[in-house]
């Protein structure tokens, strides 16, 4: 039964009002995934919806991965297309099409399919926690009806252009799609991101069903994921308390000789990574004045400027604040073969944001798990992930602060924030140890380096980068 | 307790005798997989064994995949290194190292790990069925003992060179390796390819344990895998009985115009496959005189000669007879981006070998499953797999045979075998239908093409190749 004109107008007005309210308050965003069989009026529906809604606040994505997408970790393509708070993103097939059709076409096997579904669940749970309302619609149709509709469209000059080889291929695969979609729907039906199955009968009815879902999403409070318990702590994680400094002083000439050698090896190893398309992500955290900048400089001196980039992470921009918190790190990931160095990182979430009270406890608590997922996705893509924590003793820090204050060309490196952080020394020590414990994963372990002896520390960083690159080059394909 | 000299001599003599008997009879081959933790005397053991055994009949493989390996479906690297019957192949880490360390280093997730173990089981079951005795040894050591041994070796000038970064990395990963190896050992412990766990205590004891295993393998009858039930038949498989010829005759000019267009599209599509590194495997089967050669010629005319190869499959060579039956197809697979066309294929196993009684029933029965696995591995690697069966009616075949016999430049195409095959027409029809039913998989379906009208048939082949290439180019990364 189609809508009456009056019904339609009223519904349309309500929906628009709700959308504009969301745009104004910027309190959440909505992600609408429209998936399902071929010939279920998906594009018609999305066009109609786009026509009803405020265009400037809506984005439609029907993903054909670009070269840029292919050269980055898999999820990058979705992160970069996430709507900012206040906006609506419509994703045709969303992150489901890839996994489903790869399985249907036997490009992945059963186990890898489950891995993908598990990643999807982690992604959507993160979205829900970050104030994104996820609505998922599966459009169903049986094979006979699908054939009938395809033939009708093919026969209609106004619609025939819409039907291509792909539609007939999907029709031939109908039973395989139905079979694997069943698994997919069951495994990814989350309380905070449920599936809505709609049998495709008429465009009008589908539009009505989906506007109801949208209307509810825009106006009603949303289900939040229950917090999963914290990941198991790693038993062999490094810890500040256990770290001691037994480095001996190194003479300048010995240091320079070793430095030269280590940098030459980095240059050579990275050239091989470039040839093999292996991306490298190096994350540097550490106490103020522990020498992050100096260590990073020693790494980059060995690299070709065309192939690396250093990102200093400061407070998020306005645009970044409107996205899930990891968004600003995803957007900075290197393409295959390149090196990206983070001077301060995503670990700010469980360090400065925790200590300064910039994040709620429940939010930084779940960040450990989100970070581990993030890094696992880099590893799955084949990236080298190096994590360095440059530590310093409290006394040594004071010494360096004073030296900075008294050296004209170093004064700019010292600011009020450094002194404030120093006041919170004990809270930071505690946050650092928790971080090391919860995120020292086998695939992406921490390297805790004591920097009281600067030369030894720098060499330790360089040697470790070399070890990571060499190991990755020898392993895997 | 080390062996006495006399014990050792006796053992060594017995082993050598057994090996030489195997080399003489060529009735089986032996694959010895030596896997396990670092610092468990693996290389020492293999060197010692190599010294005891007849060198010319033994091959040792410690796999670091080459560029050639990387550019082919995963299992190619092991197929090409399989020992011929009569020979012994020693594989350090075998096909286990890759899967295990990829999992330990988080390059694959839990589901994909199980997929790999399942593939390993299928591979070893195939080996056992083909007369290869598979012996698998896991060398165990605890972390403390490992550290002790590494330090001792490092301190010994005669051994220090053996210890590199990799050993320390494996030591750091000891608990993760232990954890995932447990799963691996449980899931791949098959009756016909069991694991033998040996705690690494001394090189002498390990050598003794392994020579006993080898001796048994060489002299005792082996466990054969129980036959798994036949794969489920595909419900929508094409069938000769259902295929009918309603193609109309096509005028020569219409045909040539369509041919030109289809070939131009093939050239274009394959160029894109080449850029993306997508390999293409096209398999042609069909009745004699159905026009396989002509169809293949129309495909290759559209391709760049540098990038394709046509293999006409005839009776296996001596060397091929000494390997598992699929070996001769694995060795002919294209590298990434290239096209390989098989004029007659691995389906000979369930067609001519079945009808002519060249394979035992149990052997061609299991071939359906082995073929489906083989093709699934090509698909998993991202290859395009096209399978064409060119059919002809019995009357039309006779007509073409007579035409060939009467045309001087076609006489060479007709031989006694063609007439003999024609006598077995009904048996072949039955074998063909079974083949279509059991191997028409969703990822690699059959394309049954009636060739009574040659021009239509050729266009059907070309158009289908284009469809396969275009679909693959649009899908997946």
PDB file of N, CA, C and O in Angstrom, chain B residues 41 148-163:
ATOM      1  N   UNK B  41      68.412 -27.876  17.692  1.00  0.00           N
ATOM      2  CA  UNK B  41      69.361 -28.656  16.882  1.00  0.00           C
ATOM      3  C   UNK B  41      68.766 -29.096  15.548  1.00  0.00           C
ATOM      4  O   UNK B  41      69.100 -30.169  15.045  1.00  0.00           O
ATOM      5  N   UNK B 148      69.075 -20.831  27.866  1.00  0.00           N
ATOM      6  CA  UNK B 148      70.361 -21.386  28.282  1.00  0.00           C
ATOM      7  C   UNK B 148      71.170 -21.832  27.060  1.00  0.00           C
ATOM      8  O   UNK B 148      72.344 -21.496  26.899  1.00  0.00           O
ATOM      9  N   UNK B 149      70.491 -22.584  26.182  1.00  0.00           N
ATOM     10  CA  UNK B 149      71.177 -23.113  25.009  1.00  0.00           C
ATOM     11  C   UNK B 149      71.664 -21.991  24.081  1.00  0.00           C
ATOM     12  O   UNK B 149      72.771 -22.046  23.554  1.00  0.00           O
ATOM     13  N   UNK B 150      70.792 -20.969  23.895  1.00  0.00           N
ATOM     14  CA  UNK B 150      71.185 -19.850  23.029  1.00  0.00           C
ATOM     15  C   UNK B 150      72.422 -19.142  23.574  1.00  0.00           C
ATOM     16  O   UNK B 150      73.351 -18.815  22.824  1.00  0.00           O
ATOM     17  N   UNK B 151      72.437 -18.931  24.895  1.00  0.00           N
ATOM     18  CA  UNK B 151      73.596 -18.263  25.484  1.00  0.00           C
ATOM     19  C   UNK B 151      74.855 -19.123  25.365  1.00  0.00           C
ATOM     20  O   UNK B 151      75.943 -18.613  25.094  1.00  0.00           O
ATOM     21  N   UNK B 152      74.702 -20.416  25.555  1.00  0.00           N
ATOM     22  CA  UNK B 152      75.851 -21.309  25.422  1.00  0.00           C
ATOM     23  C   UNK B 152      76.415 -21.282  24.003  1.00  0.00           C
ATOM     24  O   UNK B 152      77.625 -21.211  23.797  1.00  0.00           O
ATOM     25  N   UNK B 153      75.481 -21.326  23.025  1.00  0.00           N
ATOM     26  CA  UNK B 153      75.941 -21.331  21.636  1.00  0.00           C
ATOM     27  C   UNK B 153      76.628 -20.013  21.284  1.00  0.00           C
ATOM     28  O   UNK B 153      77.649 -19.985  20.607  1.00  0.00           O
ATOM     29  N   UNK B 154      76.025 -18.925  21.796  1.00  0.00           N
ATOM     30  CA  UNK B 154      76.588 -17.608  21.537  1.00  0.00           C
ATOM     31  C   UNK B 154      78.012 -17.503  22.092  1.00  0.00           C
ATOM     32  O   UNK B 154      78.875 -16.811  21.516  1.00  0.00           O
ATOM     33  N   UNK B 155      78.229 -18.188  23.234  1.00  0.00           N
ATOM     34  CA  UNK B 155      79.536 -18.095  23.906  1.00  0.00           C
ATOM     35  C   UNK B 155      80.589 -18.994  23.262  1.00  0.00           C
ATOM     36  O   UNK B 155      81.779 -18.828  23.493  1.00  0.00           O
ATOM     37  N   UNK B 156      80.133 -19.951  22.458  1.00  0.00           N
ATOM     38  CA  UNK B 156      81.057 -20.899  21.839  1.00  0.00           C
ATOM     39  C   UNK B 156      81.479 -20.399  20.455  1.00  0.00           C
ATOM     40  O   UNK B 156      80.649 -20.311  19.551  1.00  0.00           O
ATOM     41  N   UNK B 157      82.763 -20.058  20.293  1.00  0.00           N
ATOM     42  CA  UNK B 157      83.188 -19.479  19.005  1.00  0.00           C
ATOM     43  C   UNK B 157      82.832 -20.365  17.814  1.00  0.00           C
ATOM     44  O   UNK B 157      82.590 -19.867  16.722  1.00  0.00           O
ATOM     45  N   UNK B 158      82.765 -21.669  18.027  1.00  0.00           N
ATOM     46  CA  UNK B 158      82.475 -22.564  16.912  1.00  0.00           C
ATOM     47  C   UNK B 158      81.004 -22.533  16.513  1.00  0.00           C
ATOM     48  O   UNK B 158      80.634 -22.953  15.426  1.00  0.00           O
ATOM     49  N   UNK B 159      80.145 -22.077  17.412  1.00  0.00           N
ATOM     50  CA  UNK B 159      78.712 -22.110  17.127  1.00  0.00           C
ATOM     51  C   UNK B 159      78.078 -20.723  17.040  1.00  0.00           C
ATOM     52  O   UNK B 159      76.953 -20.588  16.574  1.00  0.00           O
ATOM     53  N   UNK B 160      78.802 -19.716  17.540  1.00  0.00           N
ATOM     54  CA  UNK B 160      78.209 -18.377  17.679  1.00  0.00           C
ATOM     55  C   UNK B 160      77.619 -17.858  16.370  1.00  0.00           C
ATOM     56  O   UNK B 160      76.572 -17.210  16.354  1.00  0.00           O
ATOM     57  N   UNK B 161      78.258 -18.189  15.255  1.00  0.00           N
ATOM     58  CA  UNK B 161      77.794 -17.695  13.956  1.00  0.00           C
ATOM     59  C   UNK B 161      76.393 -18.176  13.619  1.00  0.00           C
ATOM     60  O   UNK B 161      75.703 -17.570  12.808  1.00  0.00           O
ATOM     61  N   UNK B 162      75.956 -19.271  14.247  1.00  0.00           N
ATOM     62  CA  UNK B 162      74.632 -19.813  13.933  1.00  0.00           C
ATOM     63  C   UNK B 162      73.497 -18.990  14.532  1.00  0.00           C
ATOM     64  O   UNK B 162      72.354 -19.101  14.112  1.00  0.00           O
ATOM     65  N   UNK B 163      73.839 -18.220  15.577  1.00  0.00           N
ATOM     66  CA  UNK B 163      72.798 -17.508  16.311  1.00  0.00           C
ATOM     67  C   UNK B 163      72.627 -16.106  15.735  1.00  0.00           C
ATOM     68  O   UNK B 163      73.575 -15.335  15.698  1.00  0.00           O
TER      69      UNK B 163
END
